[in-house]
Amino acid sequence: MIEFKQDGLYSKRFDDVYFNTQNPLLECFHTYSSVVDALEGSNITIAEAGFGAGLNFFSTVSSLNGKNLHYIAIEKYPFNKDELRQIYQRFECFSRYFDEFIKQYEVLQNALIRINLGKDIILDIYFGDILEGLKELNFKADAWYLDGFTPAKNPQMWSEELFGAIKYFCKNGAIIRTFSSASIVRLRLLDAGFSVKKLKGFGKKREMLEAICVKEYQKPQNWYSLPAIDKFTNVLVIGGGVAGLVSATKFKKAGFNVVVAEKMNEVATNGSSNLAGILMPLITLPTTVLGLMHMSAFLMARNFYKNSEFSDFCGVDDYGVSELQLKRFEEWGQNGIFELTKNSSLYPSAFIKSAAQLMPKSLCSDLAKSLDVKFGYEFAGLKKSGDGYLVEFKNQKRVSADLVIFAMGDKSNYLFNEVFYDKYMQLSSVRGQVTHIKNGIDLERPFSAKGYACKSVNGVQVIGATYDRNDFTSCARSKDNEKNIADISEFLIGKNVDIIGSNVGFRGYSGDRSPLIGAVHDALKFKEIYKSLLWTKNRENHAGAVHHQNILISSAHGSRGLCTAVFGAEILLDMALGRQICTTKSILDSLNPARFLVRKLKKGLVK
């Protein structure tokens, strides 16, 4: 619950104010956002320790003067949506940006969320302790705002460890601003290697501090270090399913020339081929990397699909059909993403209010209309050609590109067996069959239980789905239709269901259930560089990872590809542009294509 006292927005926890009610916008500009004018270039990165109510962010947005902004903030004690709405009733001048901000804002503890305000402003917020947050991030800022509560009330925010860490997140010449002029802050900035001077403070405050980063520091590297992407113009995406088409769309919107190569004669013929599907997160325990990954992916995906005519944001009921699943729901507690209800007639359910029913096949076809898609291009191999690649397809077809993205779904195993030579990669194909019925269940919104059911689309209701690993039968089977009906039979009591069709697709899965997203590693060089990892894995610094230059992958999305494909596309674009990745290091490492090889190397099992 927020509280305004006479002198500002008040924090009981720290017995201090977030901002003063006397000219708070002028104070923000004087202390922080006026730094924008001193930053060179059209693309700037600003970081903030202590996002608070976001006033410094909105003040900065209002001061850009045509510059593009990537703003990265860390906040341990965030406001919820209702509190922020109440606060910003006092700042109507920011309504142009705030209205879109609040639609995308969700608190996800120990994770990073991304908010896009138009095409020129990215806001990344990590919710958690600042020292833990910095371990999860990787960027270089042009400027830092240090705006925690006063050092006397919040000493953790002004520790030696913090200043020692911040220097690794500064470009050479980066400017650090803080309202505080306390001697302990000045001395710790000096000890960390910054040059420091005093500036005139705002209003009754006599002085404030400005520091300059006088050299650029490099963080320790290891086997999961980020790739160095060479400058590129022409992008080739191989695969015309949702992962490939979303990636192509994002790279095209970023200004690159993009070609999509699809082996079939239309898009979305495999795992993305269903008439209807559900956009929802996989709810696992909130402390797991897998759970945070799926929640992060869901938040990003819902924003991507929000304007599609093939999306229906009607919400989804996720039924807790086991004690384990119910425990997972309960562990999340109060959150802004789903509401737990235990009075359902069948099972407790998590109502995911911003989940949606999508039409994957139609959605893919719609994305393809704006892209250069080459049909009948079945990947055969690639070789270096000048500064880029010559990619070869069957029937003697070729495409040149500076950057290649593989999104081949369940066919990705071929890449690592025959092209990139990583025999420790754990990928498999999983056959999935959905059933089309009529006279099924009259639903206000889709649900997921032992099976799932979508709302009717043009008289057809999609239910599913089967999971059969390494089963390559392409034709529909009656026994699979029977299984799909049996899995939702509790919801069909008294119904005479008519089966009117089926659809079979093949999904790519990894051995640990997480997608494969990132730069493709050079497995042969990995085995040489990290051959002693069994004994050296606990050292702080290692040789950096070696990747196949400008080759990226987004694959193994399984049955959650509508969520994770969007997440993967954003990650790849971040990597290619060299900016802060849209998620934490823990999540990114869990998606790294080299992870299976690294695990074997750590155990001394690689020959």
Coordinates of C-alpha atoms in Angstrom, one line a residue:
M1 CA 0.0 0.0 0.0
I2 CA 1.5 3.3 -1.0
E3 CA 1.7 6.3 1.3
F4 CA 2.2 9.9 0.6
K5 CA 3.6 12.1 3.3
Q6 CA 3.9 15.8 3.2
D7 CA 7.4 15.7 1.6
G8 CA 6.8 12.8 -0.9
L9 CA 6.1 9.2 -1.7
Y10 CA 7.1 7.4 1.5
S11 CA 8.7 4.0 2.1
K12 CA 8.0 2.5 5.5
R13 CA 10.7 -0.1 5.0
F14 CA 13.4 2.5 4.7
D15 CA 11.7 5.4 6.5
D16 CA 12.6 7.6 3.5
V17 CA 10.9 9.1 0.4
Y18 CA 11.1 7.8 -3.2
F19 CA 10.8 11.4 -4.4
N20 CA 9.8 14.8 -3.1
T21 CA 6.4 16.2 -4.0
Q22 CA 8.0 19.7 -4.5
N23 CA 9.0 19.7 -8.2
P24 CA 9.9 16.0 -8.4
L25 CA 10.2 16.1 -12.2
L26 CA 12.6 19.0 -12.1
E27 CA 14.6 17.1 -9.4
C28 CA 14.7 14.0 -11.7
F29 CA 15.9 16.0 -14.6
H30 CA 18.5 18.0 -12.7
T31 CA 20.0 14.9 -10.9
Y32 CA 19.7 12.2 -13.6
S33 CA 18.0 12.6 -16.9
S34 CA 19.9 15.8 -17.9
V35 CA 22.8 13.4 -18.5
V36 CA 21.2 12.4 -21.8
D37 CA 22.4 15.6 -23.5
A38 CA 26.0 14.6 -22.6
L39 CA 25.8 11.2 -24.1
E40 CA 27.1 10.8 -27.7
G41 CA 25.5 8.7 -30.4
S42 CA 21.9 7.9 -31.4
N43 CA 21.7 4.7 -29.3
I44 CA 22.2 5.0 -25.6
T45 CA 22.1 2.6 -22.7
I46 CA 21.3 3.8 -19.2
A47 CA 21.2 1.7 -16.1
E48 CA 19.5 2.4 -12.8
A49 CA 20.1 1.0 -9.3
G50 CA 16.7 1.3 -7.7
F51 CA 13.8 1.7 -10.2
G52 CA 11.3 2.6 -7.5
A53 CA 8.2 4.2 -9.1
G54 CA 10.0 4.7 -12.4
L55 CA 10.1 8.4 -12.3
N56 CA 13.7 8.6 -13.5
F57 CA 12.9 6.3 -16.4
F58 CA 9.9 8.4 -17.6
S59 CA 11.9 11.6 -17.1
T60 CA 14.7 10.1 -19.3
V61 CA 12.2 9.1 -22.0
S62 CA 10.9 12.6 -22.1
S63 CA 14.5 13.9 -22.5
L64 CA 15.6 11.7 -25.4
N65 CA 15.4 14.3 -28.3
G66 CA 15.3 11.6 -30.9
K67 CA 17.8 9.1 -29.4
N68 CA 17.0 5.4 -29.0
L69 CA 17.1 4.2 -25.4
H70 CA 17.8 0.9 -23.8
Y71 CA 17.1 1.4 -20.1
I72 CA 18.1 -1.4 -17.6
A73 CA 16.9 -1.2 -14.0
I74 CA 17.2 -3.3 -10.9
E75 CA 14.5 -3.2 -8.2
K76 CA 14.3 -5.4 -5.1
Y77 CA 11.0 -4.0 -3.7
P78 CA 8.7 -3.3 -6.7
F79 CA 5.3 -1.6 -6.7
N80 CA 2.4 -3.6 -8.1
K81 CA 0.3 -2.4 -11.0
D82 CA -2.5 -0.8 -8.9
E83 CA 0.1 1.1 -6.8
L84 CA 1.8 2.4 -9.9
R85 CA -1.6 3.5 -11.4
Q86 CA -2.3 5.4 -8.2
I87 CA 1.1 7.1 -8.3
Y88 CA 0.9 8.2 -11.9
Q89 CA -2.4 9.9 -11.4
R90 CA -0.2 12.7 -10.3
F91 CA 1.9 12.7 -13.5
E92 CA -0.5 13.0 -16.4
C93 CA 2.4 14.4 -18.5
F94 CA 3.7 10.8 -18.8
S95 CA 0.4 9.2 -19.7
R96 CA 1.5 8.7 -23.3
Y97 CA 4.2 6.3 -22.2
F98 CA 2.7 5.0 -18.9
D99 CA -0.4 3.6 -20.5
E100 CA 1.6 1.2 -22.7
F101 CA 4.1 0.6 -19.9
I102 CA 1.5 -0.7 -17.4
K103 CA 0.0 -3.1 -20.0
Q104 CA 3.3 -4.9 -20.2
Y105 CA 4.4 -4.5 -16.6
E106 CA 4.5 -7.6 -14.4
V107 CA 6.6 -8.4 -11.3
L108 CA 8.6 -11.6 -11.7
Q109 CA 10.9 -12.1 -8.8
N110 CA 14.6 -13.0 -9.6
A111 CA 13.9 -12.6 -13.3
L112 CA 14.1 -9.9 -16.0
I113 CA 11.1 -8.6 -17.8
R114 CA 11.2 -6.5 -21.0
I115 CA 8.9 -3.7 -21.9
N116 CA 8.9 -2.1 -25.4
L117 CA 7.6 1.4 -25.8
G118 CA 7.4 1.9 -29.5
K119 CA 10.4 0.8 -31.6
D120 CA 12.9 3.2 -30.0
I121 CA 12.6 2.5 -26.3
I122 CA 13.5 -0.8 -24.5
L123 CA 13.0 -1.1 -20.7
D124 CA 14.5 -4.2 -18.9
I125 CA 13.7 -4.5 -15.2
Y126 CA 15.3 -7.2 -13.0
F127 CA 13.4 -7.8 -9.8
G128 CA 15.6 -8.8 -7.0
D129 CA 18.8 -7.9 -5.0
I130 CA 21.1 -5.7 -7.0
L131 CA 24.3 -7.8 -6.4
E132 CA 22.4 -10.9 -7.5
G133 CA 20.9 -9.1 -10.4
L134 CA 24.3 -7.9 -11.7
K135 CA 25.5 -11.5 -11.8
E136 CA 22.5 -12.2 -14.1
L137 CA 23.1 -9.3 -16.5
N138 CA 25.6 -8.5 -19.3
F139 CA 25.7 -5.0 -20.7
K140 CA 27.8 -1.8 -20.9
A141 CA 26.1 1.4 -20.0
D142 CA 26.7 4.9 -21.2
A143 CA 25.3 6.2 -17.8
W144 CA 24.2 4.9 -14.4
Y145 CA 21.7 6.4 -12.0
L146 CA 22.4 5.4 -8.4
D147 CA 19.1 6.2 -6.8
G148 CA 18.7 3.9 -3.8
F149 CA 17.5 5.3 -0.5
T150 CA 20.0 7.4 1.5
P151 CA 23.1 5.4 2.6
A152 CA 22.2 5.8 6.2
K153 CA 18.9 4.0 5.6
N154 CA 19.9 1.5 2.9
P155 CA 23.6 0.7 3.4
Q156 CA 23.5 -2.4 1.2
M157 CA 22.8 -0.3 -1.9
W158 CA 26.0 1.7 -1.3
S159 CA 28.5 -1.2 -0.5
E160 CA 32.1 -1.5 -1.7
E161 CA 31.0 -4.8 -3.4
L162 CA 28.3 -2.9 -5.4
F163 CA 30.7 -0.2 -6.7
G164 CA 33.3 -2.9 -7.5
A165 CA 30.6 -4.7 -9.6
I166 CA 29.2 -1.7 -11.4
K167 CA 32.5 -0.8 -13.1
Y168 CA 32.1 -4.0 -15.2
F169 CA 28.9 -2.6 -16.6
C170 CA 30.3 0.7 -17.8
K171 CA 31.6 1.8 -21.1
N172 CA 34.8 3.8 -21.1
G173 CA 33.7 7.4 -20.2
A174 CA 30.4 6.3 -18.7
I175 CA 28.8 8.9 -16.4
I176 CA 27.5 7.9 -13.0
R177 CA 25.1 10.2 -11.3
T178 CA 23.7 10.1 -7.7
F179 CA 21.8 12.4 -5.5
S180 CA 24.0 11.5 -2.6
S181 CA 27.1 13.5 -1.7
A182 CA 28.0 11.4 1.3
S183 CA 31.7 11.0 1.8
I184 CA 31.4 7.2 2.0
V185 CA 29.8 7.1 -1.5
R186 CA 32.5 9.4 -2.9
L187 CA 35.3 7.3 -1.4
R188 CA 33.9 4.0 -2.5
L189 CA 33.5 5.3 -6.1
L190 CA 37.2 6.4 -6.0
D191 CA 38.3 3.1 -4.6
A192 CA 36.4 1.3 -7.4
G193 CA 38.5 3.3 -10.0
F194 CA 36.1 6.1 -10.9
S195 CA 37.0 9.8 -11.1
V196 CA 34.6 11.8 -8.9
K197 CA 33.4 15.3 -8.7
K198 CA 30.7 17.3 -6.9
L199 CA 27.9 19.1 -8.7
K200 CA 25.3 21.5 -7.5
G201 CA 22.4 19.6 -5.9
F202 CA 18.7 20.3 -6.5
G203 CA 16.8 22.7 -4.4
K204 CA 17.8 22.7 -0.8
K205 CA 20.3 19.9 -1.4
R206 CA 23.7 21.6 -1.7
E207 CA 25.7 19.0 -3.5
M208 CA 25.4 15.7 -5.5
L209 CA 28.0 13.5 -7.1
E210 CA 29.1 12.7 -10.6
A211 CA 31.6 10.0 -11.4
I212 CA 33.3 9.0 -14.7
C213 CA 34.5 5.5 -15.6
V214 CA 38.1 6.1 -16.8
K215 CA 38.6 2.6 -18.3
E216 CA 36.5 -0.3 -19.5
Y217 CA 36.7 -3.5 -17.4
Q218 CA 36.0 -7.0 -18.8
K219 CA 34.0 -9.6 -16.9
P220 CA 35.5 -13.1 -16.6
Q221 CA 34.7 -15.5 -19.5
N222 CA 33.7 -19.1 -19.6
W223 CA 32.1 -21.8 -21.9
Y224 CA 28.8 -19.9 -21.9
S225 CA 30.2 -16.5 -22.9
L226 CA 28.2 -14.6 -25.5
P227 CA 29.2 -14.7 -29.2
A228 CA 30.9 -11.8 -31.0
I229 CA 28.7 -11.3 -34.0
D230 CA 30.3 -9.7 -37.1
K231 CA 28.5 -6.9 -38.8
F232 CA 25.8 -8.2 -41.0
T233 CA 23.1 -7.1 -43.5
N234 CA 21.6 -10.2 -45.0
V235 CA 19.9 -12.8 -42.8
L236 CA 18.8 -16.3 -43.9
V237 CA 16.3 -18.1 -41.7
I238 CA 16.0 -21.8 -42.4
G239 CA 12.6 -23.1 -41.4
G240 CA 9.1 -21.8 -42.0
G241 CA 7.4 -22.7 -38.7
V242 CA 6.6 -20.3 -35.9
A243 CA 10.2 -20.2 -34.6
G244 CA 11.6 -19.3 -38.0
L245 CA 8.9 -16.9 -39.0
V246 CA 8.9 -14.9 -35.7
S247 CA 12.7 -14.7 -35.9
A248 CA 12.5 -13.5 -39.5
T249 CA 9.8 -10.9 -38.5
K250 CA 11.9 -9.5 -35.7
F251 CA 15.1 -9.2 -37.7
K252 CA 13.2 -7.6 -40.6
K253 CA 11.6 -5.0 -38.3
A254 CA 15.1 -4.3 -37.0
G255 CA 16.1 -3.2 -40.5
F256 CA 17.9 -6.3 -41.9
N257 CA 17.3 -8.0 -45.3
V258 CA 15.7 -11.4 -44.5
V259 CA 15.1 -14.5 -46.5
V260 CA 13.2 -17.5 -45.2
A261 CA 14.0 -20.9 -46.7
E262 CA 11.3 -23.6 -46.2
K263 CA 11.6 -27.1 -47.6
M264 CA 7.8 -27.6 -48.1
N265 CA 5.5 -25.7 -50.5
E266 CA 3.8 -23.8 -47.7
V267 CA 4.7 -22.6 -44.2
A268 CA 3.7 -24.3 -40.9
T269 CA 3.5 -27.8 -42.1
N270 CA 4.9 -29.5 -39.0
G271 CA 4.7 -28.7 -35.3
S272 CA 3.2 -25.3 -36.1
S273 CA 0.4 -26.7 -38.3
N274 CA -2.5 -26.8 -35.9
L275 CA -5.8 -25.0 -36.5
A276 CA -5.9 -23.8 -32.8
G277 CA -3.5 -23.8 -29.9
I278 CA -3.1 -22.3 -26.5
L279 CA -0.7 -19.5 -25.5
M280 CA 0.1 -20.2 -21.8
P281 CA 3.1 -20.6 -19.6
L282 CA 4.3 -24.0 -18.1
I283 CA 3.8 -23.4 -14.4
T284 CA 6.5 -25.0 -12.4
L285 CA 8.0 -24.0 -9.0
P286 CA 8.8 -20.3 -9.1
T287 CA 12.4 -20.9 -7.9
T288 CA 13.3 -23.1 -10.9
V289 CA 15.1 -21.8 -13.9
L290 CA 12.7 -23.7 -16.1
G291 CA 9.6 -22.1 -14.5
L292 CA 11.1 -18.6 -14.7
M293 CA 12.0 -19.2 -18.3
H294 CA 8.5 -20.2 -19.3
M295 CA 6.9 -17.2 -17.4
S296 CA 9.4 -14.8 -19.0
A297 CA 8.6 -16.3 -22.4
F298 CA 4.9 -16.0 -21.9
L299 CA 5.0 -12.3 -21.0
M300 CA 7.0 -11.6 -24.1
A301 CA 4.8 -13.7 -26.4
R302 CA 1.6 -12.2 -25.2
N303 CA 2.9 -8.8 -26.2
F304 CA 4.0 -10.0 -29.6
Y305 CA 0.6 -11.6 -30.5
K306 CA -1.6 -8.9 -28.9
N307 CA -2.5 -7.3 -32.2
S308 CA -2.9 -10.4 -34.3
E309 CA -6.3 -11.1 -35.8
F310 CA -5.5 -14.8 -35.1
S311 CA -5.3 -14.4 -31.3
D312 CA -8.1 -14.4 -28.7
F313 CA -7.0 -13.2 -25.3
C314 CA -9.9 -14.9 -23.5
G315 CA -7.8 -16.4 -20.7
V316 CA -7.0 -20.1 -20.0
D317 CA -7.9 -22.5 -17.2
D318 CA -4.9 -24.6 -16.2
Y319 CA -6.3 -27.4 -14.0
G320 CA -4.2 -28.9 -11.2
V321 CA -4.8 -32.6 -11.9
S322 CA -2.1 -33.8 -9.4
E323 CA -0.8 -32.9 -5.9
L324 CA 2.5 -31.8 -7.5
Q325 CA 0.8 -29.5 -9.9
L326 CA -1.3 -27.9 -7.2
K327 CA 1.8 -27.4 -5.1
R328 CA 3.4 -25.6 -8.0
F329 CA 0.4 -23.3 -8.3
E330 CA 0.4 -22.6 -4.6
E331 CA 4.1 -21.8 -4.4
W332 CA 3.6 -18.8 -6.7
G333 CA 1.3 -17.2 -4.1
Q334 CA -0.2 -13.8 -5.0
N335 CA 1.0 -12.9 -8.5
G336 CA -0.2 -10.8 -11.4
I337 CA -0.2 -13.6 -13.9
F338 CA -2.7 -16.2 -12.6
E339 CA -5.3 -16.6 -9.9
L340 CA -5.7 -20.0 -8.1
T341 CA -9.3 -21.2 -7.5
K342 CA -9.9 -24.3 -5.5
N343 CA -13.7 -24.4 -5.7
S344 CA -13.9 -25.9 -9.2
S345 CA -16.2 -28.9 -9.6
L346 CA -13.3 -31.1 -10.9
Y347 CA -9.9 -29.8 -10.0
P348 CA -8.3 -26.7 -8.5
S349 CA -7.4 -24.4 -11.4
A350 CA -5.1 -21.5 -12.2
F351 CA -6.9 -18.9 -14.3
I352 CA -4.3 -17.3 -16.5
K353 CA -6.1 -14.2 -17.3
S354 CA -3.9 -12.9 -20.1
A355 CA -3.4 -16.2 -21.8
A356 CA -4.9 -16.7 -25.2
Q357 CA -6.1 -19.1 -27.9
L358 CA -4.2 -18.7 -31.1
M359 CA -4.5 -20.1 -34.6
P360 CA -0.9 -21.2 -35.3
K361 CA -1.3 -22.2 -39.0
S362 CA -3.1 -19.0 -39.8
L363 CA -0.8 -16.9 -37.8
C364 CA 2.3 -18.3 -39.6
S365 CA 0.7 -17.7 -43.0
D366 CA 0.0 -14.1 -42.0
L367 CA 3.6 -13.5 -40.9
A368 CA 4.8 -15.0 -44.1
K369 CA 2.9 -12.5 -46.2
S370 CA 5.4 -9.8 -45.1
L371 CA 8.5 -11.9 -45.7
D372 CA 10.5 -13.2 -48.6
V373 CA 9.9 -17.0 -48.3
K374 CA 11.5 -19.4 -50.7
F375 CA 9.6 -22.7 -50.9
G376 CA 11.0 -26.0 -51.8
Y377 CA 14.4 -25.2 -50.2
E378 CA 15.5 -28.2 -48.2
F379 CA 18.8 -27.6 -46.3
A380 CA 21.8 -29.6 -47.4
G381 CA 24.9 -27.8 -46.1
L382 CA 26.8 -24.6 -45.8
K383 CA 30.3 -23.3 -46.4
K384 CA 32.2 -20.0 -45.7
S385 CA 32.1 -17.6 -48.6
G386 CA 34.0 -14.3 -48.1
D387 CA 32.7 -12.7 -44.9
G388 CA 29.5 -14.8 -44.9
Y389 CA 28.1 -18.1 -45.9
L390 CA 26.9 -19.9 -49.1
V391 CA 24.1 -22.1 -47.9
E392 CA 23.3 -25.1 -50.1
F393 CA 19.9 -26.7 -50.6
K394 CA 18.9 -29.8 -52.4
N395 CA 18.3 -29.6 -56.2
Q396 CA 21.4 -27.3 -56.5
K397 CA 19.7 -24.3 -54.9
R398 CA 21.9 -21.8 -53.0
V399 CA 21.4 -18.6 -50.9
S400 CA 24.2 -16.3 -49.6
A401 CA 23.9 -14.7 -46.2
D402 CA 25.9 -12.8 -43.6
L403 CA 24.0 -14.4 -40.7
V404 CA 22.2 -17.7 -40.6
I405 CA 19.4 -18.8 -38.2
F406 CA 18.4 -22.4 -38.0
A407 CA 14.8 -23.0 -37.0
M408 CA 14.4 -26.6 -38.3
G409 CA 12.3 -28.0 -35.5
D410 CA 12.6 -31.8 -35.1
K411 CA 15.1 -31.9 -38.0
S412 CA 17.8 -30.1 -36.0
N413 CA 19.4 -33.4 -35.1
Y414 CA 20.8 -33.6 -38.6
L415 CA 22.7 -30.3 -38.0
F416 CA 24.6 -31.6 -35.1
N417 CA 25.2 -35.0 -36.5
E418 CA 26.3 -34.0 -40.0
V419 CA 27.2 -30.3 -40.0
F420 CA 28.4 -29.2 -36.5
Y421 CA 29.6 -32.6 -35.3
D422 CA 28.4 -32.5 -31.7
K423 CA 27.5 -36.2 -30.9
Y424 CA 26.6 -35.3 -27.4
M425 CA 23.6 -33.1 -28.4
Q426 CA 20.4 -34.5 -27.0
L427 CA 17.6 -33.9 -29.5
S428 CA 14.7 -36.0 -30.5
S429 CA 11.5 -35.9 -32.6
V430 CA 8.2 -36.3 -30.8
R431 CA 5.1 -37.1 -32.8
G432 CA 1.9 -35.3 -31.7
Q433 CA -1.6 -35.9 -32.9
V434 CA -4.5 -33.6 -32.2
T435 CA -8.2 -34.5 -32.7
H436 CA -10.9 -32.4 -34.4
I437 CA -14.3 -32.8 -32.9
K438 CA -17.8 -31.3 -33.1
N439 CA -20.6 -31.3 -30.5
G440 CA -17.8 -31.1 -27.9
I441 CA -17.6 -28.7 -25.0
D442 CA -19.1 -25.2 -25.1
L443 CA -16.2 -23.2 -23.7
E444 CA -15.8 -19.5 -22.8
R445 CA -12.0 -20.2 -22.8
P446 CA -9.7 -23.1 -23.5
F447 CA -8.4 -25.3 -20.7
S448 CA -5.5 -27.6 -20.0
A449 CA -5.9 -30.7 -17.7
K450 CA -4.7 -34.2 -18.5
G451 CA -5.3 -33.1 -22.1
Y452 CA -6.4 -29.8 -23.4
A453 CA -9.3 -28.4 -25.4
C454 CA -9.7 -25.2 -27.4
K455 CA -12.8 -23.2 -28.1
S456 CA -14.5 -24.1 -31.4
V457 CA -13.1 -22.5 -34.5
N458 CA -15.6 -22.4 -37.4
G459 CA -17.4 -25.4 -35.9
V460 CA -14.2 -27.4 -35.2
Q461 CA -12.9 -28.0 -31.7
V462 CA -9.2 -29.0 -31.3
I463 CA -8.3 -31.3 -28.4
G464 CA -5.0 -33.0 -27.7
A465 CA -2.3 -34.0 -27.7
T466 CA -0.3 -37.2 -27.9
Y467 CA 3.4 -37.5 -27.3
D468 CA 5.3 -40.3 -29.0
R469 CA 9.1 -39.9 -29.1
N470 CA 10.9 -41.0 -32.3
D471 CA 7.6 -42.2 -33.8
F472 CA 7.6 -41.0 -37.5
T473 CA 4.2 -42.2 -38.5
S474 CA 2.7 -39.3 -40.5
C475 CA -0.8 -40.6 -40.9
A476 CA -3.5 -40.1 -38.2
R477 CA -4.3 -43.1 -36.0
S478 CA -7.7 -43.8 -34.4
K479 CA -6.1 -45.0 -31.2
D480 CA -4.6 -41.5 -30.7
N481 CA -8.0 -39.9 -31.2
E482 CA -9.4 -42.2 -28.6
K483 CA -6.6 -41.3 -26.2
N484 CA -7.2 -37.5 -26.7
I485 CA -10.9 -38.0 -26.0
A486 CA -10.1 -40.1 -22.9
D487 CA -7.8 -37.4 -21.5
I488 CA -10.6 -34.9 -21.3
S489 CA -13.4 -37.4 -20.7
E490 CA -14.3 -35.8 -17.3
F491 CA -15.3 -32.7 -19.2
L492 CA -17.4 -34.6 -21.8
I493 CA -19.9 -36.4 -19.6
G494 CA -23.2 -36.6 -21.4
K495 CA -21.7 -35.5 -24.7
N496 CA -21.9 -37.5 -27.9
V497 CA -18.6 -36.4 -29.5
D498 CA -18.2 -36.6 -33.3
I499 CA -14.6 -37.0 -34.5
I500 CA -14.3 -35.1 -37.8
G501 CA -10.5 -35.1 -38.3
S502 CA -7.0 -35.1 -37.0
N503 CA -3.7 -33.3 -37.5
V504 CA -0.2 -34.8 -37.0
G505 CA 2.9 -32.8 -36.4
F506 CA 6.5 -33.5 -35.2
R507 CA 8.0 -31.4 -32.4
G508 CA 11.6 -31.0 -31.6
Y509 CA 12.5 -31.8 -28.0
S510 CA 15.7 -31.5 -26.0
G511 CA 16.9 -34.0 -23.4
D512 CA 16.2 -31.5 -20.5
R513 CA 12.9 -30.0 -21.9
S514 CA 14.4 -26.6 -22.5
P515 CA 14.7 -25.1 -26.0
L516 CA 17.9 -24.7 -27.9
I517 CA 18.4 -20.9 -28.3
G518 CA 21.7 -19.1 -29.0
A519 CA 24.9 -19.2 -31.0
V520 CA 26.0 -22.6 -32.4
H521 CA 29.2 -23.6 -30.7
D522 CA 32.3 -25.1 -32.4
A523 CA 32.1 -28.6 -30.8
L524 CA 35.6 -29.6 -32.0
K525 CA 37.3 -26.6 -30.5
F526 CA 35.2 -26.9 -27.3
K527 CA 36.5 -30.4 -26.7
E528 CA 40.1 -29.1 -27.1
I529 CA 39.7 -25.9 -25.1
Y530 CA 37.8 -27.4 -22.2
K531 CA 39.3 -30.9 -22.1
S532 CA 40.4 -30.4 -18.5
L533 CA 37.1 -29.1 -17.3
L534 CA 36.7 -32.1 -15.0
W535 CA 39.4 -30.5 -12.8
T536 CA 39.1 -26.8 -13.6
K537 CA 35.4 -26.2 -13.7
N538 CA 35.4 -24.3 -10.4
R539 CA 37.9 -21.7 -11.5
E540 CA 36.5 -18.2 -11.9
N541 CA 38.0 -17.4 -15.3
H542 CA 38.3 -19.6 -18.4
A543 CA 38.9 -19.2 -22.1
G544 CA 35.8 -17.8 -23.8
A545 CA 33.5 -20.0 -25.9
V546 CA 34.2 -20.4 -29.6
H547 CA 31.2 -20.3 -31.9
H548 CA 30.6 -20.8 -35.6
Q549 CA 30.7 -17.2 -36.7
N550 CA 27.3 -15.6 -37.2
I551 CA 25.3 -18.9 -36.9
L552 CA 22.4 -18.9 -34.5
I553 CA 19.7 -21.5 -33.7
S554 CA 16.1 -21.5 -32.2
S555 CA 14.9 -25.0 -31.9
A556 CA 13.5 -27.8 -29.7
H557 CA 10.5 -25.7 -28.5
G558 CA 8.4 -28.8 -27.9
S559 CA 4.7 -28.2 -27.3
R560 CA 5.3 -24.7 -25.9
G561 CA 6.6 -23.1 -29.0
L562 CA 4.0 -20.4 -29.3
C563 CA 5.6 -19.0 -26.1
T564 CA 9.2 -19.9 -26.4
A565 CA 9.7 -19.2 -30.1
V566 CA 9.0 -15.5 -29.5
F567 CA 11.4 -15.5 -26.6
G568 CA 14.0 -17.2 -28.7
A569 CA 13.6 -14.7 -31.5
E570 CA 14.2 -11.8 -29.1
I571 CA 17.2 -13.5 -27.6
L572 CA 18.8 -14.0 -31.0
L573 CA 18.2 -10.4 -32.0
D574 CA 19.7 -9.2 -28.8
M575 CA 22.8 -11.4 -29.4
A576 CA 23.1 -10.2 -33.0
L577 CA 22.9 -6.5 -31.9
G578 CA 25.2 -6.9 -29.0
R579 CA 22.8 -5.5 -26.4
Q580 CA 21.6 -6.7 -23.0
I581 CA 19.8 -10.0 -23.5
C582 CA 16.1 -10.0 -22.7
T583 CA 16.6 -12.5 -19.9
T584 CA 18.9 -13.5 -17.1
K585 CA 22.2 -15.4 -17.5
S586 CA 20.8 -18.4 -15.6
I587 CA 18.0 -18.7 -18.1
L588 CA 20.2 -18.0 -21.1
D589 CA 22.7 -20.7 -19.9
S590 CA 19.9 -23.2 -19.6
L591 CA 19.1 -22.6 -23.3
N592 CA 22.7 -22.6 -24.5
P593 CA 23.2 -25.1 -27.4
A594 CA 26.5 -26.2 -25.9
R595 CA 25.1 -27.2 -22.5
F596 CA 24.9 -31.0 -23.2
L597 CA 28.6 -31.1 -24.4
V598 CA 29.6 -28.9 -21.4
R599 CA 27.9 -31.3 -18.9
K600 CA 29.8 -34.2 -20.4
L601 CA 33.1 -32.3 -20.3
K602 CA 32.6 -31.4 -16.6
K603 CA 32.2 -35.1 -15.9
G604 CA 35.2 -36.1 -17.9
L605 CA 33.0 -38.2 -20.3
V606 CA 34.1 -36.7 -23.6
K607 CA 36.5 -38.7 -25.8

